[in-house]
């Protein structure tokens, strides 16, 4: 079914803006239902006017007055706050892009899935898949909503994964650029600044995912994301460093064939794929030029310098009733630690130490429902924040 109505959750972010670029490059007059953002009301209003959206929602209520004023006389509805965000996600749309960052995207994602009957929810927002993968996929099945992965690696796997040959899939090879510190020693990484960590060599992305790429937490989260999306055994998922970011991931079959998806390091390709699927549309983004390509290099991930990926496997290998709590804690501790690093409260290498401590000391709880997940996620965030405060005060005392 051709897509006619669309919504973008997280429209002002890096993926959100690329999504708008992709929509505008098509010869289709999409009806934009809802556009949402957290703080950037100016850009949101501009996008809503350009795309003639029905509704624009700002999550942070402090900006409601500004948004309302910017949209006055346009006929576009303005709304603010969490309830309004969820309501906007639930507006009927054939295709919804989930591009909020972090667990803040879980409730809107669930609302989009539940309304999506017969339609599609394209998911870039990986954190809800990591913390609540089973819940998200079951909701989609129940509602008859198609989930399409937009994370470039998972979109690549999706393109070369033959569902009818699932039992003959031997390995999923998730490629990783290695991030800005691929060649740094642990010593070099000890005093890197947020600004250095934000400078990704291949991809231009939001702050949180850029820091995740520097710690390799992004790949760690993607291992868990792949496990949920493709339902293979944890042992079948491998991570391979590929500095050029040309092969976005691969699937190896029992006959020895390895299918890879290639493309420029540009999110327009996976977004265009998800918008057109099963047809192929035109990307407004970059294309590969094989004549300019000298090498495709591959390296084994150095787990000593980048131990986050190993920790993701440890979480997935926990007994079934402990696994989900481990994944929630893994993700939530990281979100809090990344925020602390970006605010100069902790050092770069503390991010992993904090996640490790929280995963190992988390309370053991069975979490199943959406409420359980959100409550547990919140308690882990509080635990992580107090751990950071107590470690920092120990350090301050030691330095007196
Ligand atoms: P970003 O920070 O650039 O944008 C995030 C968007 O979410 C913004 O529109 C922001 O307003 C909104 N948002 C943030 N906090 C919110 C909150 N509390 N409530 C409501 N809205 C909120 O992030 P991004 O780089 O576009 O990444 C978005 C998601 O896609 C992340 O989960 C990321 O891991 C994933 N992803 C991004 C890329 C990429 O190239 N940027 C690639 C693959 C996957
Ligand atoms: Mg990715």
Coordinates of C-alpha atoms and ligand atoms in Angstrom, one line a residue:
X1 CA 0.0 0.0 0.0
X2 CA 1.5 3.4 -1.0
X3 CA 2.1 5.7 1.9
X4 CA -0.2 8.7 2.0
X5 CA -0.3 10.0 5.5
X6 CA 2.9 10.3 7.7
X7 CA 4.0 11.5 11.1
X8 CA 7.5 12.1 12.5
X9 CA 8.2 11.7 16.2
X10 CA 11.4 13.6 16.9
X11 CA 11.2 15.7 13.7
X12 CA 13.8 18.3 14.7
X13 CA 16.6 15.7 15.3
X14 CA 19.2 14.4 13.0
X15 CA 17.1 11.4 11.8
X16 CA 13.9 13.6 11.8
X17 CA 15.5 16.2 9.5
X18 CA 16.8 13.5 7.1
X19 CA 13.3 12.0 7.1
X20 CA 11.8 15.4 6.0
X21 CA 14.5 15.6 3.3
X22 CA 13.5 12.2 2.0
X23 CA 9.7 13.0 2.0
X24 CA 10.4 16.3 0.1
X25 CA 12.4 14.5 -2.5
X26 CA 9.4 12.2 -3.5
X27 CA 6.9 13.2 -6.1
X28 CA 4.1 12.6 -3.6
X29 CA 1.9 15.0 -1.7
X30 CA 2.1 13.4 1.7
X31 CA -0.4 14.5 4.3
X32 CA 1.7 15.1 7.4
X33 CA -0.4 14.3 10.5
X34 CA 2.0 15.1 13.4
X35 CA 5.4 16.5 13.9
X36 CA 7.0 16.4 17.4
X37 CA 10.0 17.8 19.2
X38 CA 11.3 18.4 22.7
X39 CA 12.7 22.0 22.9
X40 CA 13.3 23.4 19.4
X41 CA 9.9 25.0 18.8
X42 CA 11.3 27.4 16.2
X43 CA 12.4 24.6 13.9
X44 CA 9.3 22.6 14.7
X45 CA 7.1 25.5 13.7
X46 CA 9.0 26.0 10.5
X47 CA 8.8 22.3 9.6
X48 CA 5.1 22.2 10.3
X49 CA 4.4 25.2 8.1
X50 CA 6.6 23.9 5.3
X51 CA 5.0 20.5 5.3
X52 CA 1.4 21.8 6.1
X53 CA 1.2 19.4 9.1
X54 CA -2.1 19.0 10.9
X55 CA -0.5 19.2 14.3
X56 CA 2.8 20.2 15.9
X57 CA 3.6 19.0 19.4
X58 CA 6.4 20.2 21.7
X59 CA 7.1 17.9 24.6
X60 CA 8.6 20.6 26.9
X61 CA 5.5 22.6 28.0
X62 CA 7.6 25.7 28.7
X63 CA 7.7 26.3 24.9
X64 CA 4.0 26.0 24.3
X65 CA 3.3 29.8 24.2
X66 CA 6.1 30.3 21.6
X67 CA 5.0 27.4 19.4
X68 CA 1.4 28.5 19.6
X69 CA 2.3 32.0 18.6
X70 CA 4.5 30.9 15.7
X71 CA 1.7 28.8 14.3
X72 CA -1.1 31.3 14.9
X73 CA -3.2 31.9 11.7
X74 CA -1.7 28.8 10.0
X75 CA -4.5 26.4 10.9
X76 CA -1.9 24.0 12.3
X77 CA -2.9 22.7 15.8
X78 CA -0.2 23.4 18.5
X79 CA 0.0 21.2 21.6
X80 CA 2.5 20.5 24.4
X81 CA 3.4 18.0 27.1
X82 CA 3.7 14.3 27.3
X83 CA 0.0 13.4 27.0
X84 CA -0.1 15.6 23.8
X85 CA 2.9 13.8 22.4
X86 CA 1.3 10.4 22.9
X87 CA -1.9 11.7 21.4
X88 CA -0.1 12.9 18.4
X89 CA 1.7 9.6 18.0
X90 CA -1.7 7.9 18.0
X91 CA -3.1 10.0 15.1
X92 CA -3.9 7.8 12.2
X93 CA -1.0 7.6 9.8
X94 CA 0.1 5.1 7.2
X95 CA 3.8 5.6 8.1
X96 CA 5.3 6.9 11.4
X97 CA 9.0 7.6 11.9
X98 CA 10.0 6.9 15.5
X99 CA 13.1 9.2 15.8
X100 CA 13.0 10.4 19.4
X101 CA 16.2 9.7 21.3
X102 CA 16.3 7.4 24.3
X103 CA 13.6 5.8 26.4
X104 CA 11.5 9.0 26.2
X105 CA 10.4 7.5 22.9
X106 CA 8.9 4.3 24.3
X107 CA 5.4 5.5 25.1
X108 CA 4.9 7.5 21.9
X109 CA 6.3 4.5 20.0
X110 CA 3.7 2.2 21.6
X111 CA 1.0 4.6 20.8
X112 CA 2.1 4.8 17.1
X113 CA 2.2 1.0 16.9
X114 CA -1.2 0.6 18.4
X115 CA -2.8 3.0 15.9
X116 CA -0.8 1.7 13.0
X117 CA -3.2 -1.2 12.0
X118 CA -2.2 -2.2 8.5
X119 CA 0.4 0.6 8.4
X120 CA 4.1 0.9 9.2
X121 CA 6.2 2.2 12.0
X122 CA 9.8 2.9 11.0
X123 CA 12.1 2.7 14.1
X124 CA 15.3 4.6 14.4
X125 CA 14.8 5.1 18.1
X126 CA 16.8 2.0 19.3
X127 CA 16.6 2.4 23.1
X128 CA 13.0 1.2 23.4
X129 CA 13.9 -1.9 21.3
X130 CA 16.8 -2.6 23.7
X131 CA 14.8 -2.1 26.9
X132 CA 11.4 -3.3 25.7
X133 CA 11.9 -5.3 22.5
X134 CA 9.4 -8.1 23.2
X135 CA 6.7 -5.7 24.3
X136 CA 7.2 -3.5 21.2
X137 CA 7.2 -6.4 18.7
X138 CA 4.2 -8.2 20.4
X139 CA 2.2 -5.0 20.3
X140 CA 3.0 -4.6 16.6
X141 CA 1.9 -8.2 15.9
X142 CA -1.3 -7.7 17.8
X143 CA -2.1 -4.4 16.1
X144 CA -1.1 -5.7 12.6
X145 CA 1.5 -2.9 12.3
X146 CA 4.6 -3.5 10.3
X147 CA 7.9 -2.6 12.0
X148 CA 10.7 -1.5 9.7
X149 CA 14.2 -1.0 11.1
X150 CA 15.9 2.3 10.2
X151 CA 19.1 2.0 12.2
X152 CA 21.5 1.6 9.3
X153 CA 22.9 -1.8 10.3
X154 CA 19.5 -3.3 11.0
X155 CA 18.0 -1.8 7.9
X156 CA 21.0 -3.4 6.0
X157 CA 20.3 -6.8 7.7
X158 CA 16.6 -6.5 7.0
X159 CA 17.4 -6.0 3.3
X160 CA 19.6 -9.2 3.0
X161 CA 17.8 -11.4 5.6
X162 CA 15.7 -14.1 3.8
X163 CA 12.9 -15.0 6.3
X164 CA 12.2 -18.3 4.4
X165 CA 15.9 -19.2 5.0
X166 CA 16.0 -18.2 8.7
X167 CA 17.1 -21.6 9.9
X168 CA 20.0 -21.5 7.4
X169 CA 21.3 -18.1 8.7
X170 CA 24.6 -18.8 10.3
X171 CA 25.8 -15.4 11.4
X172 CA 24.7 -11.8 11.4
X173 CA 27.7 -9.6 11.1
X174 CA 27.1 -6.1 12.5
X175 CA 29.7 -3.6 11.2
X176 CA 31.0 -0.8 13.3
X177 CA 33.0 2.2 12.2
X178 CA 35.0 2.1 15.4
X179 CA 34.1 5.7 16.2
X180 CA 36.4 8.7 16.8
X181 CA 38.7 6.8 19.2
X182 CA 39.3 3.7 17.2
X183 CA 43.0 4.2 17.4
X184 CA 43.2 5.7 20.8
X185 CA 44.8 3.9 23.7
X186 CA 43.0 3.7 27.0
X187 CA 45.4 6.4 28.3
X188 CA 44.5 8.6 25.4
X189 CA 40.8 8.1 26.1
X190 CA 41.1 9.1 29.8
X191 CA 40.9 12.8 29.3
X192 CA 38.9 13.2 26.0
X193 CA 36.4 16.0 26.1
X194 CA 32.7 15.8 25.0
X195 CA 33.6 18.0 22.0
X196 CA 36.3 15.4 20.9
X197 CA 33.9 12.5 21.5
X198 CA 31.1 14.3 19.5
X199 CA 33.3 14.5 16.3
X200 CA 32.4 11.2 14.5
X201 CA 34.6 10.5 11.5
X202 CA 31.8 9.2 9.2
X203 CA 28.4 10.0 10.4
X204 CA 26.7 13.3 11.5
X205 CA 24.3 12.4 14.3
X206 CA 22.6 13.7 17.5
X207 CA 24.8 14.1 20.6
X208 CA 23.7 11.0 22.5
X209 CA 24.3 8.5 19.7
X210 CA 27.6 10.3 18.9
X211 CA 28.9 9.6 22.4
X212 CA 27.5 6.1 22.2
X213 CA 29.6 5.6 19.0
X214 CA 32.7 6.8 20.8
X215 CA 32.3 4.3 23.7
X216 CA 31.0 1.6 21.3
X217 CA 27.9 1.5 23.4
X218 CA 26.0 2.2 20.1
X219 CA 27.2 -1.1 18.8
X220 CA 26.5 -2.8 22.1
X221 CA 22.9 -1.5 22.0
X222 CA 22.7 -2.6 18.4
X223 CA 23.6 -6.2 19.3
X224 CA 20.6 -6.3 21.6
X225 CA 18.5 -4.5 19.0
X226 CA 19.4 -7.1 16.4
X227 CA 18.6 -10.0 18.7
X228 CA 15.1 -8.7 19.2
X229 CA 14.5 -7.7 15.6
X230 CA 15.8 -10.9 13.9
X231 CA 15.2 -13.5 16.6
X232 CA 18.6 -15.3 16.1
X233 CA 20.7 -16.7 18.9
X234 CA 23.0 -14.3 20.7
X235 CA 26.0 -16.4 19.6
X236 CA 25.0 -15.8 15.9
X237 CA 25.6 -12.1 16.2
X238 CA 29.1 -10.8 15.6
X239 CA 30.6 -7.3 15.6
X240 CA 33.2 -6.4 13.1
X241 CA 35.0 -3.1 12.8
X242 CA 34.8 -1.6 9.3
X243 CA 36.2 1.9 9.4
X244 CA 34.9 3.1 6.0
X245 CA 31.2 2.5 7.0
X246 CA 30.4 1.3 3.4
X247 CA 29.1 -2.2 4.2
X248 CA 26.4 -1.5 6.8
X249 CA 26.0 -5.2 7.9
X250 CA 26.0 -8.7 6.5
X251 CA 24.2 -12.0 6.8
X252 CA 26.0 -15.3 6.3
X253 CA 24.0 -18.4 5.2
X254 CA 24.8 -22.1 5.5
X255 CA 25.9 -22.4 1.9
X256 CA 28.7 -19.9 2.6
X257 CA 27.1 -17.0 0.8
X258 CA 27.5 -13.7 2.6
X259 CA 25.0 -11.0 1.6
X260 CA 26.0 -7.4 2.4
X261 CA 24.1 -4.1 2.0
X262 CA 26.3 -1.2 1.0
X263 CA 25.7 2.5 0.7
X264 CA 27.1 5.9 1.6
X265 CA 27.2 6.8 5.3
X266 CA 23.9 8.7 4.9
X267 CA 20.7 8.0 6.9
X268 CA 18.7 9.0 3.8
X269 CA 19.2 5.5 2.4
X270 CA 17.7 3.5 5.2
X271 CA 15.0 6.1 5.7
X272 CA 14.1 6.0 1.9
X273 CA 14.2 2.2 2.1
X274 CA 11.7 2.2 5.0
X275 CA 9.4 4.7 3.3
X276 CA 9.2 2.8 0.1
X277 CA 9.3 -0.8 1.2
X278 CA 8.7 -3.1 -0.6
X279 CA 9.2 -0.7 -3.5
X280 CA 12.4 1.3 -3.9
X281 CA 12.2 5.1 -4.0
X282 CA 14.8 7.8 -4.9
X283 CA 17.2 9.0 -2.1
X284 CA 18.0 12.7 -1.9
X285 CA 21.2 11.6 -0.1
X286 CA 24.7 10.6 -1.1
X287 CA 25.5 7.6 -3.3
X288 CA 28.6 5.4 -3.3
X289 CA 31.3 6.0 -5.8
X290 CA 33.3 2.8 -6.2
X291 CA 36.0 4.5 -8.3
X292 CA 36.9 6.7 -5.3
X293 CA 37.1 3.7 -3.0
X294 CA 40.6 2.4 -2.3
X295 CA 39.9 -0.1 0.5
X296 CA 37.3 -2.0 2.5
X297 CA 39.1 -2.7 5.8
X298 CA 38.0 -4.9 8.6
X299 CA 39.3 -5.3 12.2
X300 CA 38.5 -7.3 15.2
X301 CA 37.0 -5.2 18.0
X302 CA 39.5 -4.6 20.8
X303 CA 37.3 -5.5 23.8
X304 CA 39.9 -4.3 26.3
X305 CA 39.6 -0.7 25.0
X306 CA 35.9 -1.0 24.2
X307 CA 34.4 -3.4 26.8
X308 CA 30.8 -2.1 26.3
X309 CA 30.0 -4.7 23.6
X310 CA 31.0 -7.6 25.8
X311 CA 28.7 -6.3 28.5
X312 CA 25.8 -6.3 26.0
X313 CA 26.4 -10.0 25.3
X314 CA 26.6 -10.6 29.1
X315 CA 23.2 -9.0 29.5
X316 CA 21.7 -11.2 26.7
X317 CA 23.2 -14.3 28.2
X318 CA 21.5 -13.9 31.5
X319 CA 18.7 -16.4 32.4
X320 CA 15.5 -15.6 30.6
X321 CA 13.7 -13.9 33.5
X322 CA 16.6 -11.7 34.3
X323 CA 17.6 -10.7 30.8
X324 CA 15.1 -7.9 30.3
X325 CA 15.9 -6.1 33.6
X326 CA 19.6 -6.4 32.6
X327 CA 18.9 -4.8 29.2
X328 CA 16.8 -2.0 30.8
X329 CA 19.6 -1.3 33.3
X330 CA 22.3 -1.4 30.7
X331 CA 20.4 1.2 28.6
X332 CA 19.2 3.5 31.4
X333 CA 22.6 3.6 33.2
X334 CA 24.1 4.6 29.8
X335 CA 21.6 7.4 29.2
X336 CA 22.3 8.9 32.6
X337 CA 26.1 8.5 32.2
X338 CA 26.2 10.0 28.7
X339 CA 24.2 13.0 30.0
X340 CA 26.7 13.4 32.9
X341 CA 29.6 13.2 30.5
X342 CA 28.1 15.8 28.2
X343 CA 27.7 18.0 31.2
X344 CA 31.3 17.6 32.3
X345 CA 30.3 15.7 35.5
X346 CA 32.3 12.6 34.7
X347 CA 35.2 11.5 32.6
X348 CA 34.8 9.6 29.3
X349 CA 36.0 6.2 30.7
X350 CA 33.7 6.5 33.7
X351 CA 30.7 5.9 31.4
X352 CA 31.6 2.2 31.1
X353 CA 32.5 1.9 34.8
X354 CA 29.1 3.3 35.8
X355 CA 27.2 1.0 33.4
X356 CA 29.1 -2.0 34.7
X357 CA 28.5 -1.1 38.3
X358 CA 24.8 -0.6 37.7
X359 CA 24.2 -3.7 35.7
X360 CA 26.0 -5.8 38.4
X361 CA 24.2 -4.2 41.3
X362 CA 20.8 -3.7 39.9
X363 CA 17.8 -5.0 41.9
X364 CA 16.6 -8.3 40.5
X365 CA 13.1 -7.8 39.2
X366 CA 10.8 -9.4 36.7
X367 CA 9.6 -6.8 34.3
X368 CA 7.0 -7.5 31.7
X369 CA 4.3 -4.8 31.2
X370 CA 4.9 -1.2 30.0
X371 CA 4.3 0.1 33.5
X372 CA 6.9 -2.4 35.0
X373 CA 9.5 -1.4 32.4
X374 CA 9.0 2.4 33.0
X375 CA 9.1 2.0 36.8
X376 CA 12.2 -0.2 36.6
X377 CA 13.9 2.2 34.1
X378 CA 13.1 5.1 36.5
X379 CA 14.5 3.4 39.5
X380 CA 17.8 2.5 37.6
X381 CA 18.1 6.2 36.6
X382 CA 17.8 7.3 40.2
X383 CA 20.3 4.6 41.3
X384 CA 22.8 5.8 38.6
X385 CA 22.4 9.4 39.5
X386 CA 23.1 8.7 43.2
X387 CA 26.1 6.5 42.3
X388 CA 27.6 9.3 40.2
X389 CA 27.1 11.8 43.1
X390 CA 28.6 9.5 45.7
X391 CA 31.6 8.6 43.4
X392 CA 32.2 12.3 42.7
X393 CA 32.1 13.2 46.4
X394 CA 34.6 10.4 47.2
X395 CA 36.9 11.8 44.5
X396 CA 36.5 15.3 45.8
X397 CA 37.4 14.2 49.4
X398 CA 40.3 12.2 48.2
X399 CA 41.8 15.2 46.4
X400 CA 41.6 17.5 49.4
Ligands
LIG1 P1 18.7 13.9 18.0 O1 19.2 14.2 19.4 O2 19.4 14.6 16.8 O3 17.1 14.1 17.9 C1 16.3 13.6 18.9 C2 14.9 14.0 18.6 O4 14.1 13.6 19.7 C3 14.7 15.6 18.6 O5 13.6 15.9 17.7 C4 14.3 15.9 20.0 O6 13.5 17.1 20.0 C5 13.4 14.7 20.4 N1 13.5 14.5 21.8 C6 14.5 14.4 22.6 N2 14.2 14.2 23.9 C7 12.8 14.1 23.9 C8 11.9 13.9 24.9 N3 12.2 13.7 26.2 N4 10.6 13.9 24.6 C9 10.2 14.1 23.3 N5 11.1 14.3 22.3 C10 12.4 14.3 22.6 O7 18.9 12.3 17.8 P2 19.1 11.5 16.5 O8 20.6 11.4 16.2 O9 18.2 11.9 15.4 O10 18.7 10.0 17.0 C11 17.3 9.7 17.2 C12 17.2 8.2 17.5 O11 17.6 7.5 16.3 C13 18.2 7.7 18.6 O12 17.6 6.7 19.3 C14 19.4 7.2 17.8 O13 20.1 6.1 18.5 C15 18.7 6.6 16.6 N6 19.6 6.6 15.4 C16 20.2 7.7 15.0 C17 21.0 7.7 13.8 C18 21.6 9.0 13.3 O14 22.3 9.0 12.3 N7 21.5 10.1 13.9 C19 21.3 6.5 13.2 C20 20.7 5.3 13.7 C21 19.9 5.4 14.8
LIG2 MG1 23.5 2.1 13.7

